[in-house]
Amino acid sequence: MHCRTDFLLERDFQELKENNFKGITAFPVSEDLMEWGADIEGLQNTFWHGLFFQLKINFTSQYNFVPPVVKFLTIPFHPNVDQNTGRACIDILDDPDKWNTSYTLSSILLTLQVMLSNPVLENPVNLEAAQMLIKDESLYKQEVLRLLNQPTQLRNNSPEFPKDPDKLIRSTKAISFNDYYKTWSGIATSKATEYYRSP
């Protein structure tokens, strides 16, 4: 089973290198490739653009029959991110029945990148963020930016950047929002935010 996992993680690594997704950086931080670090930047044309978030991704020998454990180390004030643990709460990561073996590290990171600007407000894990977003979007944006200036970090679990620059995947390829949305909408917990806002 471990050989299969190694093969899949190598495949994911190659996919990230070849596609060079804009605003996504990922790198293994352990020799066995079971622990990865990643940075994602918010999507262009959203207030999240220019904001960067560190993540930690832990794979098991059952990957990709089961999803990895993904946590934000730079924890955003967001309806779908647990403010205490940094856990990203999306159905493909939370519910093994909704996980599909065709998902890759790229699809997970793209989904999280889109999730930032398209929060799911049905059953939020951070109720305060969801309520603020629904009530006053401008105040919510201010709070996100204020908190990012003093980020909550899971400091003890912060991955170290690899010494070998070939192990760092820096993304520069532009992807249209429609492509992001197409990927995200098939994976997300429920419909996008605007469907749940009151007029």
Tab-separated table of C-alpha atoms in Angstrom, residues 2-196:
chain	number	residue	atom	x	y	z
A	2	HIS	CA	2.838	2.395	0.831
A	3	CYS	CA	4.338	1.980	-2.675
A	4	ARG	CA	0.990	3.003	-4.177
A	5	THR	CA	0.892	6.081	-1.918
A	6	ASP	CA	4.456	7.011	-2.903
A	7	PHE	CA	3.525	6.719	-6.575
A	8	LEU	CA	0.422	8.910	-6.127
A	9	LEU	CA	2.289	11.594	-4.194
A	10	GLU	CA	5.012	11.651	-6.850
A	11	ARG	CA	2.238	12.007	-9.461
A	12	ASP	CA	0.692	14.895	-7.471
A	13	PHE	CA	4.113	16.551	-7.201
A	14	GLN	CA	4.631	16.287	-10.974
A	15	GLU	CA	1.106	17.588	-11.669
A	16	LEU	CA	1.789	20.687	-9.558
A	17	LYS	CA	5.116	21.294	-11.318
A	18	GLU	CA	3.640	20.858	-14.801
A	19	ASN	CA	0.481	22.946	-14.281
A	20	ASN	CA	2.184	25.731	-12.345
A	21	PHE	CA	-1.094	27.030	-10.868
A	22	LYS	CA	-1.132	30.750	-10.072
A	23	GLY	CA	-1.079	31.501	-6.364
A	24	ILE	CA	-0.311	27.945	-5.250
A	25	THR	CA	2.995	26.709	-3.862
A	26	ALA	CA	3.432	23.196	-2.463
A	27	PHE	CA	6.380	21.172	-1.282
A	28	PRO	CA	7.065	17.969	0.649
A	29	VAL	CA	8.577	18.563	4.087
A	30	SER	CA	9.260	14.930	4.950
A	31	GLU	CA	11.497	12.431	3.166
A	32	ASP	CA	8.628	9.956	2.766
A	33	LEU	CA	6.389	12.656	1.150
A	34	MET	CA	3.675	12.051	3.771
A	35	GLU	CA	3.797	15.622	5.090
A	36	TRP	CA	3.606	18.662	2.824
A	37	GLY	CA	3.562	22.406	3.265
A	38	ALA	CA	1.676	24.719	0.950
A	39	ASP	CA	0.948	28.394	0.422
A	40	ILE	CA	-2.143	29.634	-1.330
A	41	GLU	CA	-2.956	33.167	-2.391
A	42	GLY	CA	-6.506	34.454	-2.688
A	43	LEU	CA	-7.988	34.633	-6.169
A	44	GLN	CA	-7.486	37.653	-8.396
A	45	ASN	CA	-10.371	40.140	-8.517
A	46	THR	CA	-11.375	39.332	-4.936
A	47	PHE	CA	-10.383	41.077	-1.726
A	48	TRP	CA	-8.454	37.889	-0.850
A	49	HIS	CA	-5.998	38.555	-3.711
A	50	GLY	CA	-2.554	39.362	-2.335
A	51	LEU	CA	-3.259	37.521	0.935
A	52	PHE	CA	-1.193	34.380	1.489
A	53	PHE	CA	-2.012	31.419	3.693
A	54	GLN	CA	0.289	28.621	4.851
A	55	LEU	CA	-1.122	25.116	5.062
A	56	LYS	CA	-0.002	21.771	6.390
A	57	ILE	CA	-1.100	18.590	4.598
A	58	ASN	CA	-0.686	15.142	6.139
A	59	PHE	CA	-1.173	12.041	4.024
A	60	THR	CA	-1.606	8.484	5.263
A	61	SER	CA	-0.735	5.177	3.655
A	62	GLN	CA	-4.421	4.969	2.594
A	63	TYR	CA	-4.069	7.993	0.273
A	64	ASN	CA	-5.876	8.370	-2.110
A	65	PHE	CA	-8.603	6.051	-0.902
A	66	VAL	CA	-9.049	8.595	1.899
A	67	PRO	CA	-8.338	12.330	1.871
A	68	PRO	CA	-5.350	13.903	3.586
A	69	VAL	CA	-5.701	16.031	6.716
A	70	VAL	CA	-5.429	19.685	5.707
A	71	LYS	CA	-4.993	22.577	8.133
A	72	PHE	CA	-4.363	26.265	7.666
A	73	LEU	CA	-1.317	27.381	9.643
A	74	THR	CA	-2.191	30.978	8.829
A	75	ILE	CA	-5.799	30.768	9.961
A	76	PRO	CA	-8.172	33.055	8.027
A	77	PHE	CA	-11.309	34.510	9.611
A	78	HIS	CA	-13.588	32.438	7.409
A	79	PRO	CA	-16.909	30.592	7.798
A	80	ASN	CA	-15.379	27.335	6.551
A	81	VAL	CA	-12.165	27.309	8.584
A	82	ASP	CA	-12.064	26.262	12.241
A	83	GLN	CA	-10.629	29.283	14.052
A	84	ASN	CA	-8.998	27.120	16.751
A	85	THR	CA	-7.464	24.281	14.752
A	86	GLY	CA	-7.121	25.749	11.242
A	87	ARG	CA	-8.992	22.764	9.799
A	88	ALA	CA	-10.511	23.500	6.404
A	89	CYS	CA	-14.112	22.297	6.528
A	90	ILE	CA	-15.151	21.144	3.085
A	91	ASP	CA	-17.056	17.964	2.417
A	92	ILE	CA	-14.390	16.191	0.349
A	93	LEU	CA	-11.985	16.419	3.292
A	94	ASP	CA	-14.543	15.853	6.056
A	95	ASP	CA	-16.589	13.011	4.618
A	96	PRO	CA	-14.722	9.993	3.193
A	97	ASP	CA	-17.896	9.057	1.276
A	98	LYS	CA	-17.607	12.302	-0.711
A	99	TRP	CA	-13.912	11.816	-1.423
A	100	ASN	CA	-13.123	10.648	-4.938
A	101	THR	CA	-9.892	8.850	-5.808
A	102	SER	CA	-9.526	11.124	-8.858
A	103	TYR	CA	-8.880	14.104	-6.546
A	104	THR	CA	-5.266	15.189	-6.287
A	105	LEU	CA	-3.277	17.613	-4.203
A	106	SER	CA	-3.825	20.176	-6.974
A	107	SER	CA	-7.605	19.786	-6.828
A	108	ILE	CA	-7.542	20.151	-3.020
A	109	LEU	CA	-5.453	23.330	-3.140
A	110	LEU	CA	-7.516	24.824	-5.978
A	111	THR	CA	-10.687	24.069	-4.002
A	112	LEU	CA	-9.296	25.805	-0.915
A	113	GLN	CA	-8.199	28.796	-2.990
A	114	VAL	CA	-11.715	29.168	-4.402
A	115	MET	CA	-13.329	28.498	-1.010
A	116	LEU	CA	-11.694	31.631	0.420
A	117	SER	CA	-13.720	33.945	-1.811
A	118	ASN	CA	-16.765	31.656	-2.053
A	119	PRO	CA	-17.616	30.617	1.507
A	120	VAL	CA	-20.379	28.135	2.144
A	121	LEU	CA	-22.681	29.663	4.752
A	122	GLU	CA	-24.815	26.604	5.367
A	123	ASN	CA	-23.516	24.878	8.543
A	124	PRO	CA	-20.401	27.061	8.992
A	125	VAL	CA	-17.686	25.946	11.391
A	126	ASN	CA	-16.904	29.588	12.264
A	127	LEU	CA	-20.358	30.958	13.084
A	128	GLU	CA	-19.051	34.431	13.983
A	129	ALA	CA	-17.437	34.859	10.555
A	130	ALA	CA	-20.567	33.604	8.776
A	131	GLN	CA	-22.889	35.911	10.719
A	132	MET	CA	-20.646	38.928	10.131
A	133	LEU	CA	-20.412	38.161	6.398
A	134	ILE	CA	-24.196	37.870	6.105
A	135	LYS	CA	-24.889	40.989	8.162
A	136	ASP	CA	-22.158	43.356	6.919
A	137	GLU	CA	-19.799	42.211	4.164
A	138	SER	CA	-17.711	45.393	4.418
A	139	LEU	CA	-17.150	44.858	8.160
A	140	TYR	CA	-16.293	41.205	7.466
A	141	LYS	CA	-13.618	42.217	4.940
A	142	GLN	CA	-12.144	44.699	7.418
A	143	GLU	CA	-12.029	42.001	10.106
A	144	VAL	CA	-10.321	39.520	7.766
A	145	LEU	CA	-7.629	42.074	6.934
A	146	ARG	CA	-7.238	43.173	10.573
A	147	LEU	CA	-6.770	39.607	11.767
A	148	LEU	CA	-4.309	38.785	8.986
A	149	ASN	CA	-2.093	41.622	10.180
A	150	GLN	CA	-1.906	39.655	13.460
A	151	PRO	CA	-2.427	36.107	12.147
A	152	THR	CA	-3.276	33.172	14.330
A	153	GLN	CA	-0.623	30.615	13.484
A	154	LEU	CA	-0.204	27.031	14.538
A	155	ARG	CA	3.442	27.926	15.103
A	156	ASN	CA	4.749	24.598	16.371
A	157	ASN	CA	3.516	22.833	13.243
A	158	SER	CA	4.832	25.294	10.687
A	159	PRO	CA	6.592	23.424	7.868
A	160	GLU	CA	10.147	24.328	6.997
A	161	PHE	CA	10.931	25.286	3.434
A	162	PRO	CA	12.988	22.634	1.686
A	163	LYS	CA	16.685	23.276	1.115
A	164	ASP	CA	16.478	21.954	-2.454
A	165	PRO	CA	14.765	24.599	-4.664
A	166	ASP	CA	13.566	21.855	-7.058
A	167	LYS	CA	11.305	20.598	-4.274
A	168	LEU	CA	9.561	23.971	-4.070
A	169	ILE	CA	6.797	24.361	-6.601
A	170	ARG	CA	6.143	28.029	-7.310
A	171	SER	CA	3.025	28.580	-9.353
A	172	THR	CA	2.600	31.202	-12.034
A	173	LYS	CA	0.105	29.797	-14.525
A	174	ALA	CA	-3.075	31.858	-14.800
A	175	ILE	CA	-6.339	29.955	-14.438
A	176	SER	CA	-9.660	31.580	-15.240
A	177	PHE	CA	-12.196	32.003	-12.478
A	178	ASN	CA	-14.605	29.853	-14.511
A	179	ASP	CA	-12.138	26.950	-14.368
A	180	TYR	CA	-11.716	27.428	-10.615
A	181	TYR	CA	-15.451	27.668	-10.126
A	182	LYS	CA	-16.096	24.580	-12.249
A	183	THR	CA	-13.679	22.579	-10.072
A	184	TRP	CA	-14.980	24.050	-6.839
A	185	SER	CA	-18.696	23.788	-7.588
A	186	GLY	CA	-18.437	20.036	-8.086
A	187	ILE	CA	-16.631	19.587	-4.777
A	188	ALA	CA	-18.010	22.242	-2.404
A	189	THR	CA	-20.323	21.472	0.486
A	190	SER	CA	-23.196	23.557	-0.874
A	191	LYS	CA	-23.917	26.431	-3.237
A	192	ALA	CA	-21.970	29.673	-3.286
A	193	THR	CA	-22.495	32.446	-0.779
A	194	GLU	CA	-24.757	34.721	-2.813
A	195	TYR	CA	-27.519	32.111	-2.798
A	196	TYR	CA	-27.750	32.303	0.998
